[in-house]
PDB file of C-alpha atoms in Angstrom:
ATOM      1  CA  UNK V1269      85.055 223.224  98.561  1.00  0.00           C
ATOM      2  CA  UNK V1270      86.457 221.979 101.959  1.00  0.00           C
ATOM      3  CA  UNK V1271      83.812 220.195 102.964  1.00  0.00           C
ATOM      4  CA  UNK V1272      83.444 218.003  98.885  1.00  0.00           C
ATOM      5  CA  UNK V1273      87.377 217.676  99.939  1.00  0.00           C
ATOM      6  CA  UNK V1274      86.743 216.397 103.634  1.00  0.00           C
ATOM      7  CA  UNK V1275      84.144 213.863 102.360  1.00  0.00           C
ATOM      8  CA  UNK V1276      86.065 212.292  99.134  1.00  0.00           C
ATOM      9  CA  UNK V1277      89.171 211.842 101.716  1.00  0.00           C
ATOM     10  CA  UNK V1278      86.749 209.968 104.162  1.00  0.00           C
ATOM     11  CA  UNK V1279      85.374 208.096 100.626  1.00  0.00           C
ATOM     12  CA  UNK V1280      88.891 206.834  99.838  1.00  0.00           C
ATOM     13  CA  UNK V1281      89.934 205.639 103.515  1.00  0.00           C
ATOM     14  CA  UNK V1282      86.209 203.924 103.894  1.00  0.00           C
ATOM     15  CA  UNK V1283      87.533 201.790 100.543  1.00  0.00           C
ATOM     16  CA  UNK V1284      90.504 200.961 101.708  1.00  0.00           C
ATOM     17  CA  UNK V1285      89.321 200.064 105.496  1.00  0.00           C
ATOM     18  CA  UNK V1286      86.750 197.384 103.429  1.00  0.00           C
ATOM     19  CA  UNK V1287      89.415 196.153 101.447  1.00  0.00           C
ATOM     20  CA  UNK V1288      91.856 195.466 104.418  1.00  0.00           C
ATOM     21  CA  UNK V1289      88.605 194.072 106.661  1.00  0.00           C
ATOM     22  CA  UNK V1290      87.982 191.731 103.073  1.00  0.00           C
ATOM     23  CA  UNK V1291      91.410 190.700 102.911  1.00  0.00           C
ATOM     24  CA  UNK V1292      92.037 189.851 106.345  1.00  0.00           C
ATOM     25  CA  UNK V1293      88.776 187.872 106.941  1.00  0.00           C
ATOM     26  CA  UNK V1294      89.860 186.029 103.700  1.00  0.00           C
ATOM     27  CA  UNK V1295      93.190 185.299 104.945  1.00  0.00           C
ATOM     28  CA  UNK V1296      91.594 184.248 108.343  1.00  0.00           C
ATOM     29  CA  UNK V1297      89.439 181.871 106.703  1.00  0.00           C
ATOM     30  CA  UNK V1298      92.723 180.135 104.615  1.00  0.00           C
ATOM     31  CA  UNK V1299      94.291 179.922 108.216  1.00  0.00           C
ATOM     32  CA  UNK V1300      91.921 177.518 109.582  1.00  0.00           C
ATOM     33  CA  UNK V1301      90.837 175.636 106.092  1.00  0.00           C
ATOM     34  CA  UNK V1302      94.488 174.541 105.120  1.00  0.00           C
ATOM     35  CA  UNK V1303      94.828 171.694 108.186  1.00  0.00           C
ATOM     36  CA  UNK V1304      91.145 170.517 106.981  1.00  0.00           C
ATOM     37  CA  UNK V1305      92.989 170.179 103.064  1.00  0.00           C
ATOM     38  CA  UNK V1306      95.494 168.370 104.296  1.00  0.00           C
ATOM     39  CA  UNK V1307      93.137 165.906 106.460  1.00  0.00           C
ATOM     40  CA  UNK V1308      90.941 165.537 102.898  1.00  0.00           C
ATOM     41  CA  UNK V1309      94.537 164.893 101.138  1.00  0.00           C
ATOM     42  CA  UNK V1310      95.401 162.072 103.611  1.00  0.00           C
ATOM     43  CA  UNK V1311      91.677 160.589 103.563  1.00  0.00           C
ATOM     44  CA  UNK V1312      92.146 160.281  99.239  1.00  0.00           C
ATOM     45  CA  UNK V1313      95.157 158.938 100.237  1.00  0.00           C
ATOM     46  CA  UNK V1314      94.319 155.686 101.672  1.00  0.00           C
ATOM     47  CA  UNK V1315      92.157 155.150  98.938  1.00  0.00           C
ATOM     48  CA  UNK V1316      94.701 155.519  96.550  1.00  0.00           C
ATOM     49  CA  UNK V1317      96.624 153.049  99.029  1.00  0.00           C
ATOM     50  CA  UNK V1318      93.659 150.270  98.090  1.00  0.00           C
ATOM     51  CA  UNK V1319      95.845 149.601  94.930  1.00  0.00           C
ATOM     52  CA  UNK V1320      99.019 149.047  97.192  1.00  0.00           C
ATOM     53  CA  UNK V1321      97.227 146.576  99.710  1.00  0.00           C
ATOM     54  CA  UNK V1322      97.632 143.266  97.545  1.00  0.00           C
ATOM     55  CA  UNK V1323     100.852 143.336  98.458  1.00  0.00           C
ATOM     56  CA  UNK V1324     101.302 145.520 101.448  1.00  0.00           C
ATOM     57  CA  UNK V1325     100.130 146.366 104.985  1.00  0.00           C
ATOM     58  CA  UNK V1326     100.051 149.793 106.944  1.00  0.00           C
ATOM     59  CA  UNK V1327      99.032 148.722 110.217  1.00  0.00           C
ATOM     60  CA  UNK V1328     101.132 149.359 113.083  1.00  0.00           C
ATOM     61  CA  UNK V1329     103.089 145.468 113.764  1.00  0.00           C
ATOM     62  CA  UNK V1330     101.265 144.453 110.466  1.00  0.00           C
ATOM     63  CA  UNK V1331     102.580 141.208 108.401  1.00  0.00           C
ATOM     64  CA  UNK V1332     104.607 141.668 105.888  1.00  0.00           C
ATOM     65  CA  UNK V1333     103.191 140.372 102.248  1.00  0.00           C
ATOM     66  CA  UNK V1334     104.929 140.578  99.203  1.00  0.00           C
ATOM     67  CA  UNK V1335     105.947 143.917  99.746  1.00  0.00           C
ATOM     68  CA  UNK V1336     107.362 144.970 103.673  1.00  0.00           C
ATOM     69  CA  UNK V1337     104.831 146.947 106.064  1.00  0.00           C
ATOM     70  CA  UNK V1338     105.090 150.375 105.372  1.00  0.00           C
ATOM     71  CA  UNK V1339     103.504 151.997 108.983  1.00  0.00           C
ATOM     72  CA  UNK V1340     106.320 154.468 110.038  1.00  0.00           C
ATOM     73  CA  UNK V1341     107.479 154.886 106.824  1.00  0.00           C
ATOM     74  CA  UNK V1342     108.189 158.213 106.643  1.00  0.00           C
ATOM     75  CA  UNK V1343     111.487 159.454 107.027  1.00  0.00           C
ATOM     76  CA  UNK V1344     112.824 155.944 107.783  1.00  0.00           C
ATOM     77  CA  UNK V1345     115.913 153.834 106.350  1.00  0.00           C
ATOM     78  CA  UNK V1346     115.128 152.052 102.810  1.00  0.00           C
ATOM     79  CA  UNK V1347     115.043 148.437 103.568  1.00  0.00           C
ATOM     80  CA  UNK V1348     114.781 148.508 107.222  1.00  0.00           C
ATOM     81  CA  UNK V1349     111.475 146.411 108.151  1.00  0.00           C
ATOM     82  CA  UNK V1350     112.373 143.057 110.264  1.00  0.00           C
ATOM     83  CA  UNK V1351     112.120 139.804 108.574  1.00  0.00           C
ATOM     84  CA  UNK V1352     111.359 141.414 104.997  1.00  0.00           C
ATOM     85  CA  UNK V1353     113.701 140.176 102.147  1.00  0.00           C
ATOM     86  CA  UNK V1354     114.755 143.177 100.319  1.00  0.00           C
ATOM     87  CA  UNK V1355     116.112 143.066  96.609  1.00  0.00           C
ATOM     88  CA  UNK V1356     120.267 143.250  96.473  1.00  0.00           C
ATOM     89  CA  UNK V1357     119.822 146.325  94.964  1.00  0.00           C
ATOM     90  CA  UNK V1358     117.572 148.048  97.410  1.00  0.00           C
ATOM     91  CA  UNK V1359     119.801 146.455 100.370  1.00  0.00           C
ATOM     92  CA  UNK V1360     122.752 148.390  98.472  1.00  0.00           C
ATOM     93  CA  UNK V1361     120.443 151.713  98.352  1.00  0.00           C
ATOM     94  CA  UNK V1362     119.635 151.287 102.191  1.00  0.00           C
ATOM     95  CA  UNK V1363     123.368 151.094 102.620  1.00  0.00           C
ATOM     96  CA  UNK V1364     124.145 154.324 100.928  1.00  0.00           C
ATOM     97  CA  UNK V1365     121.837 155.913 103.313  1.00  0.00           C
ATOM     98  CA  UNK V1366     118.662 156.061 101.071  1.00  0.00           C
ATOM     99  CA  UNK V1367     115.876 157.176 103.329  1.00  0.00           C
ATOM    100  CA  UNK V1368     112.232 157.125 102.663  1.00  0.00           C
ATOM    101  CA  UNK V1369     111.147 161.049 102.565  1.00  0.00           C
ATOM    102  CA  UNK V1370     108.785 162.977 100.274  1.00  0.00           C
ATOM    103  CA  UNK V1371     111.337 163.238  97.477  1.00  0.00           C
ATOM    104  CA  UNK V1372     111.978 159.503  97.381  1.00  0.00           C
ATOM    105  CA  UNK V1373     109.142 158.398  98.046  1.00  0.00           C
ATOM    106  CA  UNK V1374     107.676 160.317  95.091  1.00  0.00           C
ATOM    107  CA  UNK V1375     110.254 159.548  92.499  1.00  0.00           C
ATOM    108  CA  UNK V1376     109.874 155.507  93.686  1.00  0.00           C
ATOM    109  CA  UNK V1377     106.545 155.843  93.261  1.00  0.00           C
ATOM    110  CA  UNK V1378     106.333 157.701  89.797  1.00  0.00           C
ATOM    111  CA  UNK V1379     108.196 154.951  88.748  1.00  0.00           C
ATOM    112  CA  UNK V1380     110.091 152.197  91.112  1.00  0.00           C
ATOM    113  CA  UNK V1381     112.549 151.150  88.276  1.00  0.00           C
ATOM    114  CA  UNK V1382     113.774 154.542  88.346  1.00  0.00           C
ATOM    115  CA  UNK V1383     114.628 154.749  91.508  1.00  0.00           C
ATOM    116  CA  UNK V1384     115.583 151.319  91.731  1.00  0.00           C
ATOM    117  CA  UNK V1385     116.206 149.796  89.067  1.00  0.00           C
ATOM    118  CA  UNK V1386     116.962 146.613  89.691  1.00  0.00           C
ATOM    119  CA  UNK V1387     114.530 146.347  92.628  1.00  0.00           C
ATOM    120  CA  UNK V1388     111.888 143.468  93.093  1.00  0.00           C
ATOM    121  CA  UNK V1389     108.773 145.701  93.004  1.00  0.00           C
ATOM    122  CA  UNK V1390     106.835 145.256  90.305  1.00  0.00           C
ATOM    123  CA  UNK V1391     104.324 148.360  90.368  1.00  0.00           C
ATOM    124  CA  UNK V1392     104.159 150.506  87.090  1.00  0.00           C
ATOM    125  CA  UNK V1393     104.028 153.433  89.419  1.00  0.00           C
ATOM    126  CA  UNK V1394     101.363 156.312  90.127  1.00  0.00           C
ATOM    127  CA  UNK V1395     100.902 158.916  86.907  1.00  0.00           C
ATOM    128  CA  UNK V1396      98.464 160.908  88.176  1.00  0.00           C
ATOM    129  CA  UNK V1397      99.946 163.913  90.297  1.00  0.00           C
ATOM    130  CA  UNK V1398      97.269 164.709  92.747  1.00  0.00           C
ATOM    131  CA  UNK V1399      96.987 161.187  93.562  1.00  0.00           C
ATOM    132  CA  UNK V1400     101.021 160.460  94.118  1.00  0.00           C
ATOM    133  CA  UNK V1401     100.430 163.662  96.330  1.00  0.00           C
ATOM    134  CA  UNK V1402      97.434 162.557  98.443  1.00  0.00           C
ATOM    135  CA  UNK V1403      99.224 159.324  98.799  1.00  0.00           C
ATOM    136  CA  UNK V1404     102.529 160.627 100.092  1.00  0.00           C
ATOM    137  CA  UNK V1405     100.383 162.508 102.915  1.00  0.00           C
ATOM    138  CA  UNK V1406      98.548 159.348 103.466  1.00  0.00           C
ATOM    139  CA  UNK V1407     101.892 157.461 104.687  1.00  0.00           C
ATOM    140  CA  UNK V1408     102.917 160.513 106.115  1.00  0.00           C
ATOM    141  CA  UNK V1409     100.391 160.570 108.535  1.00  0.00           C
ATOM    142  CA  UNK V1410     100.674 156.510 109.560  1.00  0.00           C
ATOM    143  CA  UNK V1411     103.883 156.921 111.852  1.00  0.00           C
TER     144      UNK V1411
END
């Protein structure tokens, strides 16, 4: 009877030894895949940016267009590029301290009106959530 005991206790802690191994090689493998999603999130970002280049540049000292440059434009002042003419009401917003991070920048993208509404952009905005997301890390990564 010892012995059936000895080898069903040995039976249980061999399960649970696999299941830890399993878990942490599975965990491993999340640890070094999650910097390659975010590269693939960035790289569908610029070409969700394609619709934004008729109007606007990303390149570092790039011309301004219709819209301003928008290299470094993550986490900086609204309405801060030199030589851009901003809308009143986005030179107002840029006053109040409005500041381009992921929460702005995905409500003015969702929809610029709503954001600001009597700004000069006229862009119906991005629906589609994985794309608004991909974008965001896009201009996130062009500081």
């Amino acid at each position: 009877m010892r012995a059936y005991h000895n080898r069903a206790f040995q039976g249980v802690f061999s399960t649970m030894r696999q299941s830890v191994l399993i878990a942490a090689a599975f965990g491993f493998g999340f640890a070094f895949a999650a910097p390659a999603a975010k590269a693939q999130d960035a790289a569908a970002g610029e070409r969700v940016f394609a619709q934004c280049r008729a109007c606007h540049t990303i390149n570092a000292g790039g011309r301004n267009g219709v819209g301003p440059n928008l290299h470094g434009v993550w986490e900086r002042r609204a309405g801060a590029v030199e030589g851009f003419r901003y809308s009143a009401n986005m030179r107002q917003l840029a006053d109040g301290g409005l500041t381009w991070n992921e929460e702005n920048l995905r409500r003015y993208l969702t929809n610029p009106k709503d954001l600001v509404p009597q700004g000069s952009m006229a862009f119906a905005g991005i629906r589609n959530p994985e794309q608004l997301t991909n974008l965001i890390a896009y201009l996130q990564a062009q500081r």
